[in-house]
PDB file of C-alpha atoms in Angstrom:
ATOM      1  CA  MET A 752       5.550 -24.200 -33.711  1.00 51.00           C
ATOM      2  CA  SER A 753       2.951 -24.779 -31.018  1.00 63.00           C
ATOM      3  CA  SER A 754       1.352 -22.014 -28.954  1.00 78.00           C
ATOM      4  CA  PHE A 755       1.804 -22.014 -25.198  1.00 81.00           C
ATOM      5  CA  CYS A 756       0.286 -20.396 -22.163  1.00 86.00           C
ATOM      6  CA  LEU A 757       2.726 -19.764 -19.324  1.00 91.00           C
ATOM      7  CA  VAL A 758       1.367 -19.960 -15.796  1.00 90.00           C
ATOM      8  CA  PHE A 759       2.882 -19.928 -12.331  1.00 94.00           C
ATOM      9  CA  ALA A 760       2.972 -23.537 -11.157  1.00 96.00           C
ATOM     10  CA  VAL A 761       1.169 -24.402  -7.919  1.00 97.00           C
ATOM     11  CA  PRO A 762       1.453 -27.479  -5.690  1.00 98.00           C
ATOM     12  CA  ASP A 763      -1.623 -29.020  -7.337  1.00 98.00           C
ATOM     13  CA  ASP A 764       0.413 -29.189 -10.564  1.00 98.00           C
ATOM     14  CA  ALA A 765       2.822 -31.652  -8.941  1.00 98.00           C
ATOM     15  CA  PRO A 766       1.419 -34.803 -10.647  1.00 98.00           C
ATOM     16  CA  ALA A 767       1.709 -33.273 -14.128  1.00 98.00           C
ATOM     17  CA  LEU A 768       5.178 -31.854 -13.526  1.00 99.00           C
ATOM     18  CA  LEU A 769       6.373 -35.072 -11.922  1.00 98.00           C
ATOM     19  CA  ASN A 770       5.197 -37.008 -14.994  1.00 98.00           C
ATOM     20  CA  ILE A 771       7.651 -34.881 -16.979  1.00 98.00           C
ATOM     21  CA  TYR A 772      10.478 -35.021 -14.448  1.00 98.00           C
ATOM     22  CA  ALA A 773      10.407 -38.666 -13.338  1.00 98.00           C
ATOM     23  CA  PRO A 774      11.579 -40.159 -16.686  1.00 98.00           C
ATOM     24  CA  TYR A 775      14.645 -37.904 -16.571  1.00 98.00           C
ATOM     25  CA  VAL A 776      15.441 -39.301 -13.130  1.00 98.00           C
ATOM     26  CA  ARG A 777      14.851 -42.944 -14.042  1.00 98.00           C
ATOM     27  CA  THR A 778      16.478 -43.146 -17.465  1.00 98.00           C
ATOM     28  CA  THR A 779      18.918 -40.230 -17.922  1.00 98.00           C
ATOM     29  CA  ALA A 780      21.702 -38.334 -16.194  1.00 98.00           C
ATOM     30  CA  VAL A 781      20.065 -34.971 -16.918  1.00 97.00           C
ATOM     31  CA  SER A 782      19.066 -35.010 -13.242  1.00 98.00           C
ATOM     32  CA  PHE A 783      21.463 -36.451 -10.675  1.00 98.00           C
ATOM     33  CA  GLU A 784      18.583 -37.650  -8.522  1.00 98.00           C
ATOM     34  CA  CYS A 785      18.447 -41.442  -8.670  1.00 98.00           C
ATOM     35  CA  GLU A 786      14.877 -41.969  -7.430  1.00 98.00           C
ATOM     36  CA  PRO A 787      11.928 -39.728  -8.341  1.00 98.00           C
ATOM     37  CA  PRO A 788      10.376 -37.787  -5.471  1.00 98.00           C
ATOM     38  CA  THR A 789       6.847 -38.543  -4.366  1.00 98.00           C
ATOM     39  CA  GLU A 790       4.017 -36.263  -5.463  1.00 98.00           C
ATOM     40  CA  ARG A 791       3.887 -34.875  -1.924  1.00 98.00           C
ATOM     41  CA  GLU A 792       7.617 -34.141  -1.939  1.00 98.00           C
ATOM     42  CA  PHE A 793       7.381 -32.533  -5.360  1.00 99.00           C
ATOM     43  CA  ALA A 794       4.428 -30.381  -4.311  1.00 99.00           C
ATOM     44  CA  GLY A 795       6.512 -29.204  -1.363  1.00 99.00           C
ATOM     45  CA  ARG A 796       9.321 -28.211  -3.700  1.00 98.00           C
ATOM     46  CA  ILE A 797       6.954 -26.167  -5.864  1.00 99.00           C
ATOM     47  CA  ALA A 798       5.577 -24.384  -2.790  1.00 98.00           C
ATOM     48  CA  SER A 799       8.974 -23.736  -1.224  1.00 98.00           C
ATOM     49  CA  ILE A 800      10.758 -22.539  -4.363  1.00 98.00           C
ATOM     50  CA  GLY A 801       7.746 -20.666  -5.737  1.00 98.00           C
ATOM     51  CA  ALA A 802       7.389 -18.643  -2.542  1.00 98.00           C
ATOM     52  CA  PHE A 803      10.387 -16.536  -3.590  1.00 98.00           C
ATOM     53  CA  TYR A 804      11.454 -17.453  -7.136  1.00 98.00           C
ATOM     54  CA  PRO A 805       9.489 -17.871 -10.385  1.00 98.00           C
ATOM     55  CA  TYR A 806       8.274 -21.430 -10.978  1.00 98.00           C
ATOM     56  CA  LEU A 807       6.622 -21.545 -14.401  1.00 96.00           C
ATOM     57  CA  ALA A 808       4.712 -24.191 -16.337  1.00 95.00           C
ATOM     58  CA  ALA A 809       3.961 -24.210 -20.072  1.00 93.00           C
ATOM     59  CA  ARG A 810       0.461 -25.324 -21.062  1.00 92.00           C
ATOM     60  CA  GLU A 811      -0.015 -26.183 -24.710  1.00 88.00           C
ATOM     61  CA  GLY A 812      -2.809 -24.371 -26.502  1.00 80.00           C
ATOM     62  CA  GLY A 813      -4.222 -22.370 -23.597  1.00 79.00           C
ATOM     63  CA  ARG A 814      -4.692 -21.955 -19.871  1.00 79.00           C
ATOM     64  CA  ASN A 815      -6.403 -25.349 -19.559  1.00 82.00           C
ATOM     65  CA  GLY A 816      -4.059 -27.220 -21.895  1.00 90.00           C
ATOM     66  CA  ALA A 817      -1.742 -30.032 -20.908  1.00 93.00           C
ATOM     67  CA  ILE A 818       1.507 -29.077 -19.183  1.00 96.00           C
ATOM     68  CA  VAL A 819       4.360 -29.868 -21.588  1.00 96.00           C
ATOM     69  CA  GLY A 820       7.271 -28.295 -19.721  1.00 96.00           C
ATOM     70  CA  TYR A 821       8.299 -26.279 -16.723  1.00 97.00           C
ATOM     71  CA  ALA A 822      11.177 -24.103 -15.547  1.00 98.00           C
ATOM     72  CA  TYR A 823      12.167 -22.482 -12.296  1.00 99.00           C
ATOM     73  CA  ALA A 824      14.910 -20.558 -10.540  1.00 99.00           C
ATOM     74  CA  SER A 825      16.349 -21.429  -7.156  1.00 98.00           C
ATOM     75  CA  ARG A 826      19.016 -20.098  -4.855  1.00 96.00           C
ATOM     76  CA  ALA A 827      22.435 -20.985  -6.234  1.00 95.00           C
ATOM     77  CA  GLN A 828      24.451 -20.768  -3.004  1.00 93.00           C
ATOM     78  CA  GLU A 829      23.583 -20.344   0.659  1.00 92.00           C
ATOM     79  CA  ARG A 830      25.977 -17.662   1.937  1.00 96.00           C
ATOM     80  CA  ALA A 831      24.514 -14.152   2.164  1.00 95.00           C
ATOM     81  CA  ALA A 832      26.855 -12.536  -0.359  1.00 96.00           C
ATOM     82  CA  TYR A 833      25.612 -14.979  -3.022  1.00 97.00           C
ATOM     83  CA  ARG A 834      21.981 -13.854  -2.754  1.00 97.00           C
ATOM     84  CA  TRP A 835      22.033 -12.054  -6.131  1.00 98.00           C
ATOM     85  CA  ASN A 836      22.635 -15.380  -7.902  1.00 98.00           C
ATOM     86  CA  ALA A 837      20.087 -17.942  -9.081  1.00 99.00           C
ATOM     87  CA  GLU A 838      20.335 -21.375 -10.675  1.00 98.00           C
ATOM     88  CA  LEU A 839      17.922 -22.223 -13.498  1.00 99.00           C
ATOM     89  CA  SER A 840      16.292 -25.543 -14.335  1.00 98.00           C
ATOM     90  CA  VAL A 841      14.063 -26.480 -17.277  1.00 98.00           C
ATOM     91  CA  TYR A 842      12.376 -29.776 -18.154  1.00 97.00           C
ATOM     92  CA  LEU A 843      10.304 -30.539 -21.244  1.00 96.00           C
ATOM     93  CA  GLU A 844       8.115 -33.539 -21.927  1.00 95.00           C
ATOM     94  CA  GLN A 845      10.328 -36.175 -23.521  1.00 91.00           C
ATOM     95  CA  GLY A 846       9.746 -37.262 -27.094  1.00 79.00           C
ATOM     96  CA  ARG A 847       8.144 -34.010 -28.256  1.00 72.00           C
ATOM     97  CA  GLY A 848      11.133 -31.779 -28.902  1.00 66.00           C
ATOM     98  CA  ASP A 849      11.222 -28.157 -27.771  1.00 63.00           C
ATOM     99  CA  ARG A 850       8.550 -26.718 -30.144  1.00 76.00           C
ATOM    100  CA  GLY A 851       9.253 -23.357 -28.521  1.00 87.00           C
ATOM    101  CA  ALA A 852       8.281 -24.237 -24.954  1.00 91.00           C
ATOM    102  CA  GLY A 853      11.839 -24.145 -23.635  1.00 92.00           C
ATOM    103  CA  THR A 854      12.489 -20.798 -25.286  1.00 93.00           C
ATOM    104  CA  ALA A 855       9.244 -19.310 -23.948  1.00 91.00           C
ATOM    105  CA  LEU A 856       9.928 -20.557 -20.421  1.00 94.00           C
ATOM    106  CA  TYR A 857      13.507 -19.299 -20.327  1.00 95.00           C
ATOM    107  CA  ARG A 858      12.605 -15.897 -21.789  1.00 94.00           C
ATOM    108  CA  ALA A 859       9.939 -15.341 -19.149  1.00 95.00           C
ATOM    109  CA  LEU A 860      12.120 -16.708 -16.361  1.00 96.00           C
ATOM    110  CA  LEU A 861      14.984 -14.350 -17.182  1.00 97.00           C
ATOM    111  CA  GLY A 862      12.647 -11.378 -17.433  1.00 95.00           C
ATOM    112  CA  LEU A 863      11.165 -12.075 -14.006  1.00 97.00           C
ATOM    113  CA  LEU A 864      14.567 -12.618 -12.404  1.00 98.00           C
ATOM    114  CA  ALA A 865      15.759  -9.267 -13.760  1.00 96.00           C
ATOM    115  CA  LEU A 866      12.759  -7.637 -12.062  1.00 96.00           C
ATOM    116  CA  GLN A 867      13.738  -9.370  -8.823  1.00 98.00           C
ATOM    117  CA  ASN A 868      17.170  -7.716  -9.106  1.00 97.00           C
ATOM    118  CA  ILE A 869      18.975 -11.023  -9.577  1.00 98.00           C
ATOM    119  CA  ARG A 870      22.350 -10.223 -11.151  1.00 98.00           C
ATOM    120  CA  ASN A 871      23.809 -13.596 -12.171  1.00 98.00           C
ATOM    121  CA  VAL A 872      22.080 -16.747 -13.391  1.00 99.00           C
ATOM    122  CA  TYR A 873      23.631 -20.167 -13.822  1.00 99.00           C
ATOM    123  CA  GLY A 874      22.838 -23.276 -15.792  1.00 98.00           C
ATOM    124  CA  THR A 875      24.175 -26.761 -15.093  1.00 98.00           C
ATOM    125  CA  VAL A 876      24.241 -29.252 -17.969  1.00 98.00           C
ATOM    126  CA  THR A 877      25.208 -32.911 -17.799  1.00 98.00           C
ATOM    127  CA  LEU A 878      27.250 -33.650 -20.909  1.00 98.00           C
ATOM    128  CA  PRO A 879      26.434 -34.410 -23.646  1.00 96.00           C
ATOM    129  CA  ASN A 880      23.171 -32.474 -24.049  1.00 96.00           C
ATOM    130  CA  ALA A 881      23.077 -30.590 -27.356  1.00 95.00           C
ATOM    131  CA  ALA A 882      19.497 -29.332 -26.921  1.00 93.00           C
ATOM    132  CA  SER A 883      20.220 -27.742 -23.543  1.00 96.00           C
ATOM    133  CA  LEU A 884      23.417 -26.172 -24.841  1.00 96.00           C
ATOM    134  CA  ARG A 885      21.526 -24.632 -27.783  1.00 95.00           C
ATOM    135  CA  LEU A 886      18.932 -23.171 -25.426  1.00 96.00           C
ATOM    136  CA  HIS A 887      21.547 -21.594 -23.174  1.00 97.00           C
ATOM    137  CA  GLU A 888      23.546 -20.253 -26.114  1.00 97.00           C
ATOM    138  CA  LYS A 889      20.369 -18.687 -27.531  1.00 96.00           C
ATOM    139  CA  PHE A 890      20.075 -16.570 -24.387  1.00 97.00           C
ATOM    140  CA  GLY A 891      23.723 -15.572 -24.192  1.00 97.00           C
ATOM    141  CA  PHE A 892      24.983 -17.926 -21.503  1.00 98.00           C
ATOM    142  CA  ARG A 893      28.708 -18.573 -21.600  1.00 98.00           C
ATOM    143  CA  PRO A 894      30.514 -21.683 -20.356  1.00 98.00           C
ATOM    144  CA  VAL A 895      32.632 -21.100 -17.252  1.00 98.00           C
ATOM    145  CA  GLY A 896      33.937 -24.577 -16.529  1.00 98.00           C
ATOM    146  CA  VAL A 897      33.480 -28.328 -16.629  1.00 98.00           C
ATOM    147  CA  PHE A 898      33.481 -30.546 -13.554  1.00 98.00           C
ATOM    148  CA  PRO A 899      34.831 -33.845 -14.888  1.00 98.00           C
ATOM    149  CA  HIS A 900      33.399 -37.080 -13.525  1.00 98.00           C
ATOM    150  CA  ALA A 901      31.086 -35.058 -11.271  1.00 98.00           C
ATOM    151  CA  GLY A 902      28.348 -37.662 -10.851  1.00 98.00           C
ATOM    152  CA  TYR A 903      28.010 -41.426 -11.128  1.00 98.00           C
ATOM    153  CA  LYS A 904      24.696 -42.658 -12.489  1.00 98.00           C
ATOM    154  CA  LEU A 905      23.447 -45.411 -14.798  1.00 98.00           C
ATOM    155  CA  GLY A 906      26.738 -47.248 -14.569  1.00 98.00           C
ATOM    156  CA  ARG A 907      29.163 -44.500 -15.514  1.00 98.00           C
ATOM    157  CA  TRP A 908      30.650 -41.143 -14.581  1.00 99.00           C
ATOM    158  CA  HIS A 909      29.287 -37.928 -16.106  1.00 99.00           C
ATOM    159  CA  ASP A 910      30.903 -34.543 -16.737  1.00 99.00           C
ATOM    160  CA  VAL A 911      28.937 -31.404 -15.842  1.00 99.00           C
ATOM    161  CA  LEU A 912      29.199 -28.077 -17.679  1.00 99.00           C
ATOM    162  CA  HIS A 913      28.493 -24.852 -15.788  1.00 99.00           C
ATOM    163  CA  LEU A 914      27.216 -21.800 -17.680  1.00 99.00           C
ATOM    164  CA  GLU A 915      26.728 -18.193 -16.591  1.00 98.00           C
ATOM    165  CA  LYS A 916      24.804 -15.120 -17.728  1.00 98.00           C
ATOM    166  CA  ALA A 917      24.926 -11.639 -16.181  1.00 97.00           C
ATOM    167  CA  LEU A 918      21.617  -9.785 -15.883  1.00 96.00           C
ATOM    168  CA  GLY A 919      23.174  -6.487 -14.843  1.00 89.00           C
ATOM    169  CA  ASP A 920      26.321  -4.407 -15.107  1.00 90.00           C
ATOM    170  CA  PRO A 921      28.934  -5.872 -12.734  1.00 89.00           C
ATOM    171  CA  ALA A 922      30.379  -2.369 -12.319  1.00 90.00           C
ATOM    172  CA  GLU A 923      27.162  -1.275 -10.611  1.00 92.00           C
ATOM    173  CA  PRO A 924      26.440  -2.157  -6.961  1.00 92.00           C
ATOM    174  CA  PRO A 925      23.424  -4.444  -6.531  1.00 93.00           C
ATOM    175  CA  VAL A 926      20.097  -3.436  -5.049  1.00 96.00           C
ATOM    176  CA  PRO A 927      18.107  -5.653  -2.668  1.00 97.00           C
ATOM    177  CA  VAL A 928      16.616  -8.787  -4.167  1.00 97.00           C
ATOM    178  CA  ARG A 929      12.805  -8.894  -4.166  1.00 97.00           C
ATOM    179  CA  GLY A 930      10.650 -11.971  -3.859  1.00 98.00           C
ATOM    180  CA  ILE A 931       8.464 -12.930  -6.797  1.00 97.00           C
ATOM    181  CA  ARG A 932       5.343 -11.964  -4.822  1.00 94.00           C
ATOM    182  CA  GLU A 933       6.690  -8.458  -4.217  1.00 96.00           C
ATOM    183  CA  LEU A 934       6.699  -7.587  -7.911  1.00 96.00           C
ATOM    184  CA  GLU A 935       4.065  -5.302  -9.391  1.00 94.00           C
ATOM    185  CA  PRO A 936       1.488  -7.232 -11.475  1.00 92.00           C
ATOM    186  CA  VAL A 937       1.955  -4.924 -14.459  1.00 90.00           C
ATOM    187  CA  ALA A 938       5.708  -5.553 -14.432  1.00 89.00           C
ATOM    188  CA  VAL A 939       5.152  -9.302 -14.153  1.00 91.00           C
ATOM    189  CA  ALA A 940       2.802  -9.191 -17.145  1.00 84.00           C
ATOM    190  CA  ALA A 941       5.391  -7.263 -19.163  1.00 81.00           C
ATOM    191  CA  ALA A 942       8.102  -9.797 -18.297  1.00 80.00           C
ATOM    192  CA  LEU A 943       5.885 -12.701 -19.295  1.00 79.00           C
ATOM    193  CA  ASN A 944       5.286 -10.981 -22.612  1.00 72.00           C
ATOM    194  CA  GLY A 945       9.008 -10.561 -23.272  1.00 58.00           C
ATOM    195  CA  GLU A 946       9.079  -6.814 -22.655  1.00 47.00           C
ATOM    196  CA  ALA A 947      11.644  -6.710 -19.833  1.00 41.00           C
ATOM    197  CA  GLY A 948      14.708  -6.100 -21.950  1.00 38.00           C
ATOM    198  CA  LEU A 949      14.613  -9.486 -23.700  1.00 35.00           C
ATOM    199  CA  SER A 950      14.017  -9.966 -27.411  1.00 35.00           C
ATOM    200  CA  GLY A 951      10.915 -11.605 -28.817  1.00 34.00           C
ATOM    201  CA  ARG A 952       7.263 -11.585 -27.910  1.00 34.00           C
ATOM    202  CA  ARG A 953       4.650 -14.292 -27.396  1.00 38.00           C
ATOM    203  CA  GLU A 954       1.140 -14.613 -26.096  1.00 40.00           C
ATOM    204  CA  PHE A 955       1.226 -15.591 -22.417  1.00 50.00           C
ATOM    205  CA  CYS A 956      -1.353 -16.259 -19.719  1.00 50.00           C
ATOM    206  CA  PHE A 957      -0.624 -15.491 -16.101  1.00 41.00           C
TER     207      PHE A 957
END
């Protein structure tokens, strides 16, 4: 298994991340976008999402290594009462397999979201996608429904599975959600090292 350094992605990482994402857009139904965004558009997404939610990149072998995957959280729904929910996305360089990058990214992402007081996280998987299902099952996500024929791409309709994981006790009232930049650096470091109530430990950079 390879070693990885997790970093917070910045807009300057857009070319590397887009090199990972664009093939999913062009040749698969993993993403329901039909045309890849431009580097400028993608950089804007990183800046906008990363201003409040964790947007992480996995560099292989160290802080200056090549980016081999990325993951981020975003707002799941717009209405105010939904603000304790987040939707997760993860993309790994095609043709390499997971090699632990997906697991490392998701573990850190969930730890940071728990610190932000997010209570529910959701995954959306275009079927079939055995690798994505294994990753979500590893972290205790449960399926909550399938939207049949939810998107038309590459000449056919695709079903979409929705998965859910609770990060807190639903019997307890929520506390205000905090932006990623409001978190204490020591707590962020602990989350990146798998010490925020999630099993496992790795070596991370931040």
